[in-house]
């Protein structure tokens, strides 16, 4: 099964992706996590990507396309994969169609005004990437793997505003793009994460 998760920053894509990965035994491919890994390891790709990420801009299409194209050849992708944060532009989607089929695109819908609050209180695990919100979890360590939680630099308010603008301009058109292909599933993301997950599973019908 090959799935795409669409939605603005802070919609809960990462959280739902973890659960979908476990339920369907497919690989979770997050281009954001992969890029943060490259930055951590100070690879040439990470050094190139960092300035784009720090500004809240997208890294160049070719960089993420090459990353994903290679990633899906790994053995853990044999049973399928879930793309989280990719594609983010029409051009990425068109290139993806040249090297992979897609079974469904899940769009997590959420009003933009709720996103700033969600993102500004968000903390991520350095180990497994799990996201927490300060209002419901105050510990400094991840409950799953015990690693340290941190606030992403690009979750600062100015950068978030830019990321939302970039989302509206470059990523939102993908909703129409995949809707025309008959692949789109809409899920209301403005509910508890268990309900969102149940609705995704129901909509997938699997
Ligand atoms: P995310 O963790 O998905 O919010 O991604 C964090 C940042 O990584 C984004 O704001 C972009 O700068 C970059 N990024 C992640 N995925 C992509 C992509 N598919 N295309 C371009 N840039 C990306």
PDB file of N, CA and C in Angstrom, residues 93-173:
ATOM      1  N   UNK A  93       4.965  16.196  -7.232  1.00  0.00           N
ATOM      2  CA  UNK A  93       3.912  15.193  -7.445  1.00  0.00           C
ATOM      3  C   UNK A  93       4.021  14.598  -8.844  1.00  0.00           C
ATOM      4  N   UNK A  94       4.302  15.448  -9.822  1.00  0.00           N
ATOM      5  CA  UNK A  94       4.407  14.950 -11.198  1.00  0.00           C
ATOM      6  C   UNK A  94       5.597  14.007 -11.337  1.00  0.00           C
ATOM      7  N   UNK A  95       6.701  14.353 -10.691  1.00  0.00           N
ATOM      8  CA  UNK A  95       7.877  13.472 -10.777  1.00  0.00           C
ATOM      9  C   UNK A  95       7.627  12.176 -10.014  1.00  0.00           C
ATOM     10  N   UNK A  96       6.970  12.276  -8.859  1.00  0.00           N
ATOM     11  CA  UNK A  96       6.650  11.066  -8.097  1.00  0.00           C
ATOM     12  C   UNK A  96       5.850  10.094  -8.962  1.00  0.00           C
ATOM     13  N   UNK A  97       4.907  10.639  -9.733  1.00  0.00           N
ATOM     14  CA  UNK A  97       4.057   9.775 -10.573  1.00  0.00           C
ATOM     15  C   UNK A  97       4.880   9.008 -11.599  1.00  0.00           C
ATOM     16  N   UNK A  98       6.071   9.516 -11.912  1.00  0.00           N
ATOM     17  CA  UNK A  98       6.930   8.811 -12.888  1.00  0.00           C
ATOM     18  C   UNK A  98       7.641   7.615 -12.266  1.00  0.00           C
ATOM     19  N   UNK A  99       7.803   7.625 -10.922  1.00  0.00           N
ATOM     20  CA  UNK A  99       8.552   6.503 -10.343  1.00  0.00           C
ATOM     21  C   UNK A  99       7.800   5.715  -9.269  1.00  0.00           C
ATOM     22  N   UNK A 100       6.536   6.119  -8.965  1.00  0.00           N
ATOM     23  CA  UNK A 100       5.771   5.332  -7.994  1.00  0.00           C
ATOM     24  C   UNK A 100       4.277   5.469  -8.241  1.00  0.00           C
ATOM     25  N   UNK A 101       3.556   4.393  -7.980  1.00  0.00           N
ATOM     26  CA  UNK A 101       2.099   4.502  -7.968  1.00  0.00           C
ATOM     27  C   UNK A 101       1.673   5.033  -6.602  1.00  0.00           C
ATOM     28  N   UNK A 102       0.434   5.484  -6.496  1.00  0.00           N
ATOM     29  CA  UNK A 102      -0.106   5.958  -5.219  1.00  0.00           C
ATOM     30  C   UNK A 102      -1.515   5.383  -5.095  1.00  0.00           C
ATOM     31  N   UNK A 103      -1.826   4.782  -3.939  1.00  0.00           N
ATOM     32  CA  UNK A 103      -3.159   4.196  -3.765  1.00  0.00           C
ATOM     33  C   UNK A 103      -4.164   5.190  -3.212  1.00  0.00           C
ATOM     34  N   UNK A 104      -3.712   6.061  -2.319  1.00  0.00           N
ATOM     35  CA  UNK A 104      -4.636   7.052  -1.750  1.00  0.00           C
ATOM     36  C   UNK A 104      -3.842   8.213  -1.169  1.00  0.00           C
ATOM     37  N   UNK A 105      -4.496   9.387  -1.160  1.00  0.00           N
ATOM     38  CA  UNK A 105      -3.890  10.594  -0.592  1.00  0.00           C
ATOM     39  C   UNK A 105      -4.813  11.079   0.522  1.00  0.00           C
ATOM     40  N   UNK A 106      -4.287  11.100   1.730  1.00  0.00           N
ATOM     41  CA  UNK A 106      -5.106  11.496   2.877  1.00  0.00           C
ATOM     42  C   UNK A 106      -4.832  12.965   3.171  1.00  0.00           C
ATOM     43  N   UNK A 107      -5.865  13.786   3.079  1.00  0.00           N
ATOM     44  CA  UNK A 107      -5.689  15.214   3.377  1.00  0.00           C
ATOM     45  C   UNK A 107      -6.255  15.503   4.759  1.00  0.00           C
ATOM     46  N   UNK A 108      -5.377  15.884   5.678  1.00  0.00           N
ATOM     47  CA  UNK A 108      -5.834  16.233   7.026  1.00  0.00           C
ATOM     48  C   UNK A 108      -6.179  17.722   7.030  1.00  0.00           C
ATOM     49  N   UNK A 109      -7.474  17.977   7.143  1.00  0.00           N
ATOM     50  CA  UNK A 109      -8.020  19.338   7.073  1.00  0.00           C
ATOM     51  C   UNK A 109      -8.024  19.984   8.440  1.00  0.00           C
ATOM     52  N   UNK A 110      -7.565  21.219   8.518  1.00  0.00           N
ATOM     53  CA  UNK A 110      -7.609  21.888   9.820  1.00  0.00           C
ATOM     54  C   UNK A 110      -7.584  23.395   9.597  1.00  0.00           C
ATOM     55  N   UNK A 111      -8.408  24.150  10.330  1.00  0.00           N
ATOM     56  CA  UNK A 111      -8.428  25.594  10.111  1.00  0.00           C
ATOM     57  C   UNK A 111      -7.072  26.211  10.449  1.00  0.00           C
ATOM     58  N   UNK A 112      -6.612  27.109   9.589  1.00  0.00           N
ATOM     59  CA  UNK A 112      -5.274  27.687   9.759  1.00  0.00           C
ATOM     60  C   UNK A 112      -5.093  28.385  11.108  1.00  0.00           C
ATOM     61  N   UNK A 113      -6.198  28.981  11.636  1.00  0.00           N
ATOM     62  CA  UNK A 113      -6.025  29.742  12.880  1.00  0.00           C
ATOM     63  C   UNK A 113      -5.630  28.830  14.059  1.00  0.00           C
ATOM     64  N   UNK A 114      -5.942  27.532  13.979  1.00  0.00           N
ATOM     65  CA  UNK A 114      -5.575  26.628  15.081  1.00  0.00           C
ATOM     66  C   UNK A 114      -4.122  26.171  15.011  1.00  0.00           C
ATOM     67  N   UNK A 115      -3.514  26.366  13.843  1.00  0.00           N
ATOM     68  CA  UNK A 115      -2.208  25.757  13.635  1.00  0.00           C
ATOM     69  C   UNK A 115      -1.101  26.431  14.431  1.00  0.00           C
ATOM     70  N   UNK A 116      -1.153  27.759  14.508  1.00  0.00           N
ATOM     71  CA  UNK A 116      -0.090  28.495  15.200  1.00  0.00           C
ATOM     72  C   UNK A 116      -0.008  28.008  16.654  1.00  0.00           C
ATOM     73  N   UNK A 117      -1.178  27.873  17.283  1.00  0.00           N
ATOM     74  CA  UNK A 117      -1.225  27.430  18.678  1.00  0.00           C
ATOM     75  C   UNK A 117      -0.666  26.006  18.802  1.00  0.00           C
ATOM     76  N   UNK A 118      -1.046  25.164  17.886  1.00  0.00           N
ATOM     77  CA  UNK A 118      -0.565  23.777  17.912  1.00  0.00           C
ATOM     78  C   UNK A 118       0.945  23.722  17.764  1.00  0.00           C
ATOM     79  N   UNK A 119       1.465  24.502  16.809  1.00  0.00           N
ATOM     80  CA  UNK A 119       2.898  24.391  16.506  1.00  0.00           C
ATOM     81  C   UNK A 119       3.738  25.071  17.576  1.00  0.00           C
ATOM     82  N   UNK A 120       3.246  26.214  18.115  1.00  0.00           N
ATOM     83  CA  UNK A 120       4.097  26.940  19.056  1.00  0.00           C
ATOM     84  C   UNK A 120       4.276  26.150  20.357  1.00  0.00           C
ATOM     85  N   UNK A 121       3.350  25.233  20.671  1.00  0.00           N
ATOM     86  CA  UNK A 121       3.504  24.423  21.889  1.00  0.00           C
ATOM     87  C   UNK A 121       4.049  23.033  21.606  1.00  0.00           C
ATOM     88  N   UNK A 122       4.525  22.836  20.389  1.00  0.00           N
ATOM     89  CA  UNK A 122       4.939  21.490  19.998  1.00  0.00           C
ATOM     90  C   UNK A 122       6.391  21.217  20.388  1.00  0.00           C
ATOM     91  N   UNK A 123       6.653  20.020  20.853  1.00  0.00           N
ATOM     92  CA  UNK A 123       8.032  19.584  21.097  1.00  0.00           C
ATOM     93  C   UNK A 123       8.198  18.207  20.464  1.00  0.00           C
ATOM     94  N   UNK A 124       9.389  17.999  19.914  1.00  0.00           N
ATOM     95  CA  UNK A 124       9.624  16.747  19.186  1.00  0.00           C
ATOM     96  C   UNK A 124      10.702  15.933  19.899  1.00  0.00           C
ATOM     97  N   UNK A 125      10.622  14.628  19.702  1.00  0.00           N
ATOM     98  CA  UNK A 125      11.649  13.744  20.262  1.00  0.00           C
ATOM     99  C   UNK A 125      12.852  13.695  19.321  1.00  0.00           C
ATOM    100  N   UNK A 126      14.039  13.862  19.912  1.00  0.00           N
ATOM    101  CA  UNK A 126      15.263  13.806  19.087  1.00  0.00           C
ATOM    102  C   UNK A 126      15.530  12.407  18.559  1.00  0.00           C
ATOM    103  N   UNK A 127      15.002  11.404  19.234  1.00  0.00           N
ATOM    104  CA  UNK A 127      15.266  10.027  18.830  1.00  0.00           C
ATOM    105  C   UNK A 127      14.296   9.553  17.760  1.00  0.00           C
ATOM    106  N   UNK A 128      12.998   9.495  18.103  1.00  0.00           N
ATOM    107  CA  UNK A 128      12.036   8.861  17.184  1.00  0.00           C
ATOM    108  C   UNK A 128      11.169   9.872  16.440  1.00  0.00           C
ATOM    109  N   UNK A 129      11.289  11.159  16.758  1.00  0.00           N
ATOM    110  CA  UNK A 129      10.542  12.179  16.010  1.00  0.00           C
ATOM    111  C   UNK A 129       9.102  12.355  16.481  1.00  0.00           C
ATOM    112  N   UNK A 130       8.709  11.629  17.533  1.00  0.00           N
ATOM    113  CA  UNK A 130       7.324  11.739  18.028  1.00  0.00           C
ATOM    114  C   UNK A 130       7.057  13.169  18.511  1.00  0.00           C
ATOM    115  N   UNK A 131       5.831  13.669  18.217  1.00  0.00           N
ATOM    116  CA  UNK A 131       5.492  15.053  18.600  1.00  0.00           C
ATOM    117  C   UNK A 131       4.625  15.074  19.850  1.00  0.00           C
ATOM    118  N   UNK A 132       4.871  16.057  20.700  1.00  0.00           N
ATOM    119  CA  UNK A 132       4.084  16.237  21.921  1.00  0.00           C
ATOM    120  C   UNK A 132       3.615  17.684  21.977  1.00  0.00           C
ATOM    121  N   UNK A 133       2.513  17.936  22.706  1.00  0.00           N
ATOM    122  CA  UNK A 133       2.117  19.337  22.939  1.00  0.00           C
ATOM    123  C   UNK A 133       2.276  19.628  24.419  1.00  0.00           C
ATOM    124  N   UNK A 134       2.840  20.786  24.687  1.00  0.00           N
ATOM    125  CA  UNK A 134       3.172  21.161  26.058  1.00  0.00           C
ATOM    126  C   UNK A 134       1.941  21.157  26.976  1.00  0.00           C
ATOM    127  N   UNK A 135       0.755  21.380  26.391  1.00  0.00           N
ATOM    128  CA  UNK A 135      -0.461  21.428  27.214  1.00  0.00           C
ATOM    129  C   UNK A 135      -0.845  20.047  27.754  1.00  0.00           C
ATOM    130  N   UNK A 136      -0.408  18.985  27.075  1.00  0.00           N
ATOM    131  CA  UNK A 136      -0.812  17.657  27.532  1.00  0.00           C
ATOM    132  C   UNK A 136       0.367  16.784  27.975  1.00  0.00           C
ATOM    133  N   UNK A 137       1.598  17.261  27.786  1.00  0.00           N
ATOM    134  CA  UNK A 137       2.765  16.447  28.166  1.00  0.00           C
ATOM    135  C   UNK A 137       3.907  17.373  28.560  1.00  0.00           C
ATOM    136  N   UNK A 138       4.293  17.332  29.851  1.00  0.00           N
ATOM    137  CA  UNK A 138       5.305  18.301  30.315  1.00  0.00           C
ATOM    138  C   UNK A 138       6.685  17.678  30.548  1.00  0.00           C
ATOM    139  N   UNK A 139       6.767  16.370  30.488  1.00  0.00           N
ATOM    140  CA  UNK A 139       8.052  15.702  30.713  1.00  0.00           C
ATOM    141  C   UNK A 139       9.071  16.161  29.660  1.00  0.00           C
ATOM    142  N   UNK A 140      10.379  16.080  29.985  1.00  0.00           N
ATOM    143  CA  UNK A 140      11.404  16.493  29.013  1.00  0.00           C
ATOM    144  C   UNK A 140      11.885  15.329  28.152  1.00  0.00           C
ATOM    145  N   UNK A 141      11.368  14.131  28.448  1.00  0.00           N
ATOM    146  CA  UNK A 141      11.835  12.941  27.718  1.00  0.00           C
ATOM    147  C   UNK A 141      10.663  12.250  27.017  1.00  0.00           C
ATOM    148  N   UNK A 142      10.962  11.593  25.915  1.00  0.00           N
ATOM    149  CA  UNK A 142       9.935  10.906  25.130  1.00  0.00           C
ATOM    150  C   UNK A 142       9.421   9.670  25.875  1.00  0.00           C
ATOM    151  N   UNK A 143       8.099   9.503  25.910  1.00  0.00           N
ATOM    152  CA  UNK A 143       7.552   8.346  26.644  1.00  0.00           C
ATOM    153  C   UNK A 143       7.790   7.045  25.880  1.00  0.00           C
ATOM    154  N   UNK A 144       8.062   7.139  24.568  1.00  0.00           N
ATOM    155  CA  UNK A 144       8.279   5.907  23.791  1.00  0.00           C
ATOM    156  C   UNK A 144       9.726   5.445  23.859  1.00  0.00           C
ATOM    157  N   UNK A 145      10.684   6.381  23.621  1.00  0.00           N
ATOM    158  CA  UNK A 145      12.079   5.923  23.521  1.00  0.00           C
ATOM    159  C   UNK A 145      12.995   6.548  24.568  1.00  0.00           C
ATOM    160  N   UNK A 146      12.471   7.498  25.346  1.00  0.00           N
ATOM    161  CA  UNK A 146      13.271   8.073  26.438  1.00  0.00           C
ATOM    162  C   UNK A 146      14.228   9.177  26.015  1.00  0.00           C
ATOM    163  N   UNK A 147      14.256   9.499  24.710  1.00  0.00           N
ATOM    164  CA  UNK A 147      15.180  10.557  24.258  1.00  0.00           C
ATOM    165  C   UNK A 147      14.634  11.949  24.619  1.00  0.00           C
ATOM    166  N   UNK A 148      15.522  12.927  24.489  1.00  0.00           N
ATOM    167  CA  UNK A 148      15.193  14.302  24.878  1.00  0.00           C
ATOM    168  C   UNK A 148      14.171  14.928  23.910  1.00  0.00           C
ATOM    169  N   UNK A 149      13.283  15.763  24.441  1.00  0.00           N
ATOM    170  CA  UNK A 149      12.353  16.505  23.596  1.00  0.00           C
ATOM    171  C   UNK A 149      12.918  17.900  23.342  1.00  0.00           C
ATOM    172  N   UNK A 150      12.660  18.453  22.179  1.00  0.00           N
ATOM    173  CA  UNK A 150      13.150  19.791  21.859  1.00  0.00           C
ATOM    174  C   UNK A 150      12.119  20.546  21.036  1.00  0.00           C
ATOM    175  N   UNK A 151      12.273  21.880  21.029  1.00  0.00           N
ATOM    176  CA  UNK A 151      11.390  22.733  20.246  1.00  0.00           C
ATOM    177  C   UNK A 151      12.110  23.033  18.931  1.00  0.00           C
ATOM    178  N   UNK A 152      11.495  22.681  17.810  1.00  0.00           N
ATOM    179  CA  UNK A 152      12.156  22.902  16.514  1.00  0.00           C
ATOM    180  C   UNK A 152      12.357  24.391  16.262  1.00  0.00           C
ATOM    181  N   UNK A 153      13.542  24.770  15.749  1.00  0.00           N
ATOM    182  CA  UNK A 153      13.799  26.186  15.434  1.00  0.00           C
ATOM    183  C   UNK A 153      12.754  26.714  14.465  1.00  0.00           C
ATOM    184  N   UNK A 154      12.357  25.875  13.495  1.00  0.00           N
ATOM    185  CA  UNK A 154      11.406  26.376  12.493  1.00  0.00           C
ATOM    186  C   UNK A 154       9.961  26.340  13.006  1.00  0.00           C
ATOM    187  N   UNK A 155       9.783  26.003  14.296  1.00  0.00           N
ATOM    188  CA  UNK A 155       8.457  26.124  14.921  1.00  0.00           C
ATOM    189  C   UNK A 155       8.306  27.466  15.626  1.00  0.00           C
ATOM    190  N   UNK A 156       9.309  28.362  15.515  1.00  0.00           N
ATOM    191  CA  UNK A 156       9.161  29.726  16.062  1.00  0.00           C
ATOM    192  C   UNK A 156       8.137  30.464  15.203  1.00  0.00           C
ATOM    193  N   UNK A 157       7.434  31.396  15.856  1.00  0.00           N
ATOM    194  CA  UNK A 157       6.244  31.980  15.233  1.00  0.00           C
ATOM    195  C   UNK A 157       6.475  32.610  13.855  1.00  0.00           C
ATOM    196  N   UNK A 158       7.593  33.352  13.683  1.00  0.00           N
ATOM    197  CA  UNK A 158       7.822  34.017  12.385  1.00  0.00           C
ATOM    198  C   UNK A 158       7.999  32.968  11.285  1.00  0.00           C
ATOM    199  N   UNK A 159       8.759  31.926  11.617  1.00  0.00           N
ATOM    200  CA  UNK A 159       9.008  30.891  10.612  1.00  0.00           C
ATOM    201  C   UNK A 159       7.726  30.114  10.315  1.00  0.00           C
ATOM    202  N   UNK A 160       6.921  29.905  11.345  1.00  0.00           N
ATOM    203  CA  UNK A 160       5.670  29.176  11.138  1.00  0.00           C
ATOM    204  C   UNK A 160       4.783  29.955  10.168  1.00  0.00           C
ATOM    205  N   UNK A 161       4.753  31.296  10.345  1.00  0.00           N
ATOM    206  CA  UNK A 161       3.916  32.092   9.444  1.00  0.00           C
ATOM    207  C   UNK A 161       4.372  31.943   7.999  1.00  0.00           C
ATOM    208  N   UNK A 162       5.676  31.934   7.802  1.00  0.00           N
ATOM    209  CA  UNK A 162       6.214  31.737   6.452  1.00  0.00           C
ATOM    210  C   UNK A 162       5.864  30.323   5.946  1.00  0.00           C
ATOM    211  N   UNK A 163       5.987  29.327   6.812  1.00  0.00           N
ATOM    212  CA  UNK A 163       5.682  27.949   6.394  1.00  0.00           C
ATOM    213  C   UNK A 163       4.219  27.811   5.976  1.00  0.00           C
ATOM    214  N   UNK A 164       3.348  28.520   6.700  1.00  0.00           N
ATOM    215  CA  UNK A 164       1.923  28.451   6.345  1.00  0.00           C
ATOM    216  C   UNK A 164       1.662  29.128   5.002  1.00  0.00           C
ATOM    217  N   UNK A 165       2.378  30.235   4.767  1.00  0.00           N
ATOM    218  CA  UNK A 165       2.235  30.927   3.476  1.00  0.00           C
ATOM    219  C   UNK A 165       2.727  30.017   2.336  1.00  0.00           C
ATOM    220  N   UNK A 166       3.877  29.389   2.561  1.00  0.00           N
ATOM    221  CA  UNK A 166       4.433  28.472   1.563  1.00  0.00           C
ATOM    222  C   UNK A 166       3.459  27.315   1.327  1.00  0.00           C
ATOM    223  N   UNK A 167       2.854  26.839   2.411  1.00  0.00           N
ATOM    224  CA  UNK A 167       1.869  25.747   2.274  1.00  0.00           C
ATOM    225  C   UNK A 167       0.720  26.193   1.366  1.00  0.00           C
ATOM    226  N   UNK A 168       0.172  27.389   1.659  1.00  0.00           N
ATOM    227  CA  UNK A 168      -0.978  27.857   0.870  1.00  0.00           C
ATOM    228  C   UNK A 168      -0.614  28.019  -0.601  1.00  0.00           C
ATOM    229  N   UNK A 169       0.588  28.566  -0.833  1.00  0.00           N
ATOM    230  CA  UNK A 169       0.968  28.857  -2.221  1.00  0.00           C
ATOM    231  C   UNK A 169       1.396  27.611  -3.002  1.00  0.00           C
ATOM    232  N   UNK A 170       2.169  26.747  -2.354  1.00  0.00           N
ATOM    233  CA  UNK A 170       2.804  25.678  -3.127  1.00  0.00           C
ATOM    234  C   UNK A 170       2.240  24.285  -2.883  1.00  0.00           C
ATOM    235  N   UNK A 171       1.705  24.047  -1.677  1.00  0.00           N
ATOM    236  CA  UNK A 171       1.274  22.680  -1.360  1.00  0.00           C
ATOM    237  C   UNK A 171      -0.232  22.494  -1.491  1.00  0.00           C
ATOM    238  N   UNK A 172      -0.991  23.506  -1.096  1.00  0.00           N
ATOM    239  CA  UNK A 172      -2.452  23.374  -1.162  1.00  0.00           C
ATOM    240  C   UNK A 172      -2.970  22.985  -2.563  1.00  0.00           C
ATOM    241  N   UNK A 173      -2.351  23.483  -3.648  1.00  0.00           N
ATOM    242  CA  UNK A 173      -2.827  23.066  -4.975  1.00  0.00           C
ATOM    243  C   UNK A 173      -2.815  21.547  -5.194  1.00  0.00           C
TER     244      UNK A 173
END
